[in-house]
């Protein structure tokens, strides 16, 4: 299971506020699911990512707080995120049918 936040605003001036809102939402998601014994993969996608945000996102990726992240304006990062999401789906579908990829 994966849950994420998508922030599509492209104004760099508001990027930090978008990240703060997303970070808070992701923390609430993690807390609510952990109270029920679940640990979903969390991800963030943003259209405007400033350097300070990138540092914090990278730290969360290294710690495992975030499972994935992408800059919506970077095609390689979006492709990587899509591959990761498809891999989660394929893995889930294979487990349901007892097929190993």
Coordinates of N, CA and C in Angstrom, one line a residue:
X1 N 0.8 -1.2 0.0 CA 0.0 0.0 0.0 C 0.9 1.2 0.0
X2 N 0.6 2.2 -0.8 CA 1.3 3.4 -0.9 C 0.4 4.6 -0.9
X3 N 0.7 5.6 -0.2 CA -0.1 6.8 -0.1 C 0.8 8.0 -0.2
X4 N 0.4 9.0 -0.9 CA 1.3 10.2 -1.2 C 0.6 11.5 -1.3
X5 N 1.4 12.5 -1.4 CA 0.9 13.9 -1.5 C 1.4 14.4 -2.8
X6 N 0.6 15.0 -3.6 CA 1.0 15.7 -4.9 C 0.7 17.1 -4.8
X7 N 1.7 17.9 -4.9 CA 1.6 19.4 -4.9 C 2.0 19.9 -6.2
X8 N 1.0 20.5 -7.0 CA 1.2 20.9 -8.4 C 1.5 22.3 -8.6
X9 N 1.5 23.1 -7.5 CA 1.8 24.5 -7.7 C 3.3 24.8 -8.2
X10 N 3.4 25.6 -9.2 CA 4.8 25.8 -9.8 C 5.5 27.1 -9.3
X11 N 4.9 27.8 -8.4 CA 5.5 29.1 -8.0 C 6.5 28.7 -6.9
X12 N 7.8 29.0 -7.1 CA 8.8 28.7 -6.2 C 8.6 29.4 -4.8
X13 N 8.0 30.6 -4.9 CA 7.7 31.3 -3.6 C 6.8 30.6 -2.7
X14 N 5.9 29.8 -3.2 CA 5.0 29.0 -2.3 C 5.4 27.6 -2.1
X15 N 6.5 27.2 -2.6 CA 6.9 25.8 -2.6 C 7.1 25.3 -1.2
X16 N 7.7 26.1 -0.3 CA 8.0 25.7 1.1 C 6.7 25.5 1.8
X17 N 5.7 26.3 1.6 CA 4.4 26.1 2.3 C 3.7 24.9 1.8
X18 N 3.8 24.6 0.5 CA 3.3 23.3 0.0 C 3.9 22.1 0.6
X19 N 5.2 22.2 0.8 CA 5.9 21.1 1.4 C 5.5 20.9 2.9
X20 N 5.4 22.0 3.6 CA 5.0 22.0 5.0 C 3.6 21.3 5.2
X21 N 2.7 21.7 4.3 CA 1.3 21.1 4.3 C 1.4 19.6 4.0
X22 N 2.2 19.3 3.0 CA 2.3 17.9 2.6 C 3.0 17.0 3.7
X23 N 4.0 17.6 4.3 CA 4.7 16.9 5.4 C 3.8 16.6 6.5
X24 N 2.9 17.6 6.9 CA 2.0 17.4 8.0 C 0.9 16.4 7.6
X25 N 0.4 16.4 6.4 CA -0.5 15.4 5.9 C 0.1 14.0 5.9
X26 N 1.3 13.9 5.5 CA 1.9 12.5 5.4 C 2.2 12.0 6.9
X27 N 2.5 12.9 7.8 CA 2.7 12.5 9.2 C 1.4 12.0 9.8
X28 N 0.3 12.7 9.4 CA -1.1 12.2 9.9 C -1.4 10.9 9.3
X29 N -1.1 10.7 8.1 CA -1.4 9.4 7.4 C -0.6 8.3 8.1
X30 N 0.7 8.5 8.3 CA 1.5 7.5 9.0 C 1.0 7.2 10.4
X31 N 0.6 8.2 11.1 CA 0.2 8.0 12.5 C -1.2 7.2 12.5
X32 N -2.1 7.6 11.7 CA -3.4 6.9 11.6 C -3.3 5.4 11.2
X33 N -2.4 5.2 10.2 CA -2.3 3.8 9.8 C -1.5 3.0 10.8
X34 N -0.5 3.6 11.5 CA 0.3 2.8 12.4 C -0.5 2.5 13.7
X35 N -1.5 3.3 14.0 CA -2.4 3.0 15.1 C -3.2 1.7 14.8
X36 N -3.4 1.4 13.5 CA -4.1 0.2 13.1 C -3.2 -0.9 12.8
X37 N -1.9 -0.7 13.0 CA -0.9 -1.8 12.7 C -0.4 -1.9 11.3
X38 N -0.6 -0.8 10.5 CA -0.2 -0.8 9.1 C 0.9 0.2 8.9
X39 N 1.8 0.0 7.9 CA 2.9 0.9 7.6 C 2.9 1.1 6.1
X40 N 2.1 2.0 5.6 CA 2.1 2.2 4.1 C 3.4 2.9 3.7
X41 N 3.8 2.6 2.4 CA 4.8 3.4 1.8 C 4.3 4.8 1.6
X42 N 5.0 5.8 2.0 CA 4.6 7.2 1.8 C 5.5 7.9 0.7
X43 N 4.9 8.7 -0.1 CA 5.7 9.4 -1.2 C 5.2 10.8 -1.3
X44 N 6.1 11.6 -1.9 CA 5.8 13.0 -2.2 C 6.1 13.4 -3.6
X45 N 5.3 14.1 -4.3 CA 5.5 14.6 -5.6 C 5.2 16.1 -5.6
X46 N 6.2 16.9 -6.0 CA 6.0 18.3 -6.1 C 6.5 18.9 -7.4
X47 N 5.7 20.0 -7.8 CA 6.1 20.6 -9.1 C 7.2 21.7 -8.8
X48 N 7.2 22.2 -7.7 CA 8.3 23.2 -7.3 C 9.0 22.8 -6.0
X49 N 10.2 22.4 -6.2 CA 11.0 21.9 -5.0 C 12.2 22.8 -4.9
X50 N 12.3 23.5 -3.8 CA 13.4 24.4 -3.5 C 14.5 23.6 -2.8
X51 N 15.7 24.2 -2.8 CA 16.9 23.5 -2.2 C 16.7 23.0 -0.8
X52 N 16.1 23.9 0.1 CA 15.9 23.6 1.5 C 14.9 22.4 1.6
X53 N 13.9 22.4 0.8 CA 12.9 21.3 0.8 C 13.6 20.0 0.3
X54 N 14.4 20.1 -0.7 CA 15.1 19.0 -1.3 C 16.0 18.3 -0.2
X55 N 16.6 19.1 0.6 CA 17.5 18.6 1.6 C 16.6 17.8 2.6
X56 N 15.5 18.4 3.0 CA 14.6 17.7 4.0 C 14.0 16.4 3.4
X57 N 13.6 16.5 2.2 CA 13.0 15.3 1.5 C 14.1 14.2 1.4
X58 N 15.3 14.6 1.0 CA 16.4 13.6 0.9 C 16.6 13.0 2.3
X59 N 16.6 13.8 3.4 CA 16.8 13.2 4.7 C 15.7 12.2 5.0
X60 N 14.5 12.5 4.7 CA 13.4 11.6 5.0 C 13.5 10.3 4.2
X61 N 14.0 10.5 2.9 CA 14.2 9.3 2.1 C 15.3 8.4 2.7
X62 N 16.3 9.0 3.2 CA 17.4 8.2 3.8 C 17.0 7.5 5.1
X63 N 16.1 8.2 5.9 CA 15.6 7.6 7.1 C 14.5 6.6 6.9
X64 N 13.9 6.6 5.7 CA 12.8 5.7 5.5 C 11.5 6.3 5.8
X65 N 11.4 7.5 6.3 CA 10.1 8.2 6.5 C 9.3 8.3 5.2
X66 N 10.0 8.7 4.2 CA 9.4 8.7 2.8 C 10.0 7.5 2.1
X67 N 9.2 6.8 1.3 CA 9.7 5.7 0.5 C 10.1 6.2 -0.9
X68 N 9.5 7.3 -1.4 CA 9.9 7.8 -2.7 C 9.5 9.2 -2.8
X69 N 10.1 9.9 -3.7 CA 9.7 11.3 -4.0 C 10.1 11.7 -5.4
X70 N 9.5 12.7 -6.0 CA 9.8 13.1 -7.3 C 9.5 14.6 -7.5
X71 N 10.3 15.2 -8.4 CA 10.0 16.5 -8.9 C 9.1 16.4 -10.1
X72 N 7.9 16.9 -10.1 CA 7.0 16.7 -11.2 C 7.5 17.3 -12.5
X73 N 8.5 18.2 -12.4 CA 9.0 18.9 -13.6 C 10.3 18.1 -14.2
X74 N 10.6 17.0 -13.5 CA 11.8 16.2 -13.9 C 11.3 14.9 -14.5
X75 N 11.3 14.7 -15.8 CA 10.8 13.5 -16.4 C 11.4 12.2 -15.9
X76 N 12.7 12.2 -15.6 CA 13.4 11.0 -15.1 C 12.9 10.7 -13.7
X77 N 12.7 11.7 -12.9 CA 12.2 11.4 -11.5 C 10.7 10.9 -11.6
X78 N 9.9 11.4 -12.5 CA 8.5 11.0 -12.6 C 8.5 9.5 -13.1
X79 N 9.3 9.2 -14.1 CA 9.4 7.9 -14.6 C 9.9 6.9 -13.6
X80 N 10.8 7.3 -12.7 CA 11.3 6.4 -11.7 C 10.2 6.2 -10.7
X81 N 9.4 7.2 -10.3 CA 8.3 7.1 -9.4 C 7.2 6.2 -10.0
X82 N 6.9 6.3 -11.2 CA 5.9 5.5 -11.9 C 6.4 4.0 -11.9
X83 N 7.6 3.8 -12.2 CA 8.2 2.4 -12.1 C 8.0 1.8 -10.7
X84 N 8.3 2.6 -9.7 CA 8.2 2.2 -8.3 C 6.8 1.8 -8.0
X85 N 5.8 2.7 -8.4 CA 4.4 2.5 -8.1 C 3.9 1.2 -8.8
X86 N 4.3 1.1 -10.1 CA 3.9 -0.1 -10.8 C 4.5 -1.4 -10.2
X87 N 5.7 -1.3 -9.7 CA 6.3 -2.4 -9.0 C 5.6 -2.8 -7.8
X88 N 5.0 -1.8 -7.0 CA 4.2 -2.1 -5.9 C 3.0 -2.9 -6.3
X89 N 2.3 -2.4 -7.4 CA 1.1 -3.0 -7.9 C 1.4 -4.4 -8.3
X90 N 2.4 -4.6 -9.1 CA 2.7 -5.9 -9.6 C 3.1 -6.9 -8.5
X91 N 3.8 -6.4 -7.5 CA 4.1 -7.3 -6.4 C 2.9 -7.7 -5.6
X92 N 1.9 -6.7 -5.5 CA 0.7 -7.0 -4.8 C -0.2 -8.0 -5.6
X93 N -0.3 -7.8 -6.9 CA -1.1 -8.7 -7.7 C -0.5 -10.1 -7.7
X94 N 0.8 -10.2 -7.7 CA 1.5 -11.5 -7.7 C 1.2 -12.2 -6.4
X95 N 1.3 -11.5 -5.3 CA 1.0 -12.1 -4.0 C -0.4 -12.6 -3.9
X96 N -1.4 -11.9 -4.5 CA -2.8 -12.3 -4.5 C -3.0 -13.6 -5.3
X97 N -2.2 -13.8 -6.3 CA -2.4 -14.9 -7.2 C -1.3 -16.0 -7.0
X98 N -0.5 -15.8 -6.0 CA 0.6 -16.7 -5.8 C 1.6 -16.9 -6.9
X99 N 1.7 -15.8 -7.7 CA 2.7 -15.8 -8.8 C 3.9 -15.0 -8.3
X100 N 5.1 -15.5 -8.5 CA 6.3 -14.7 -8.1 C 6.8 -14.1 -9.4
X101 N 7.1 -12.8 -9.3 CA 7.6 -12.1 -10.5 C 9.0 -12.5 -10.9

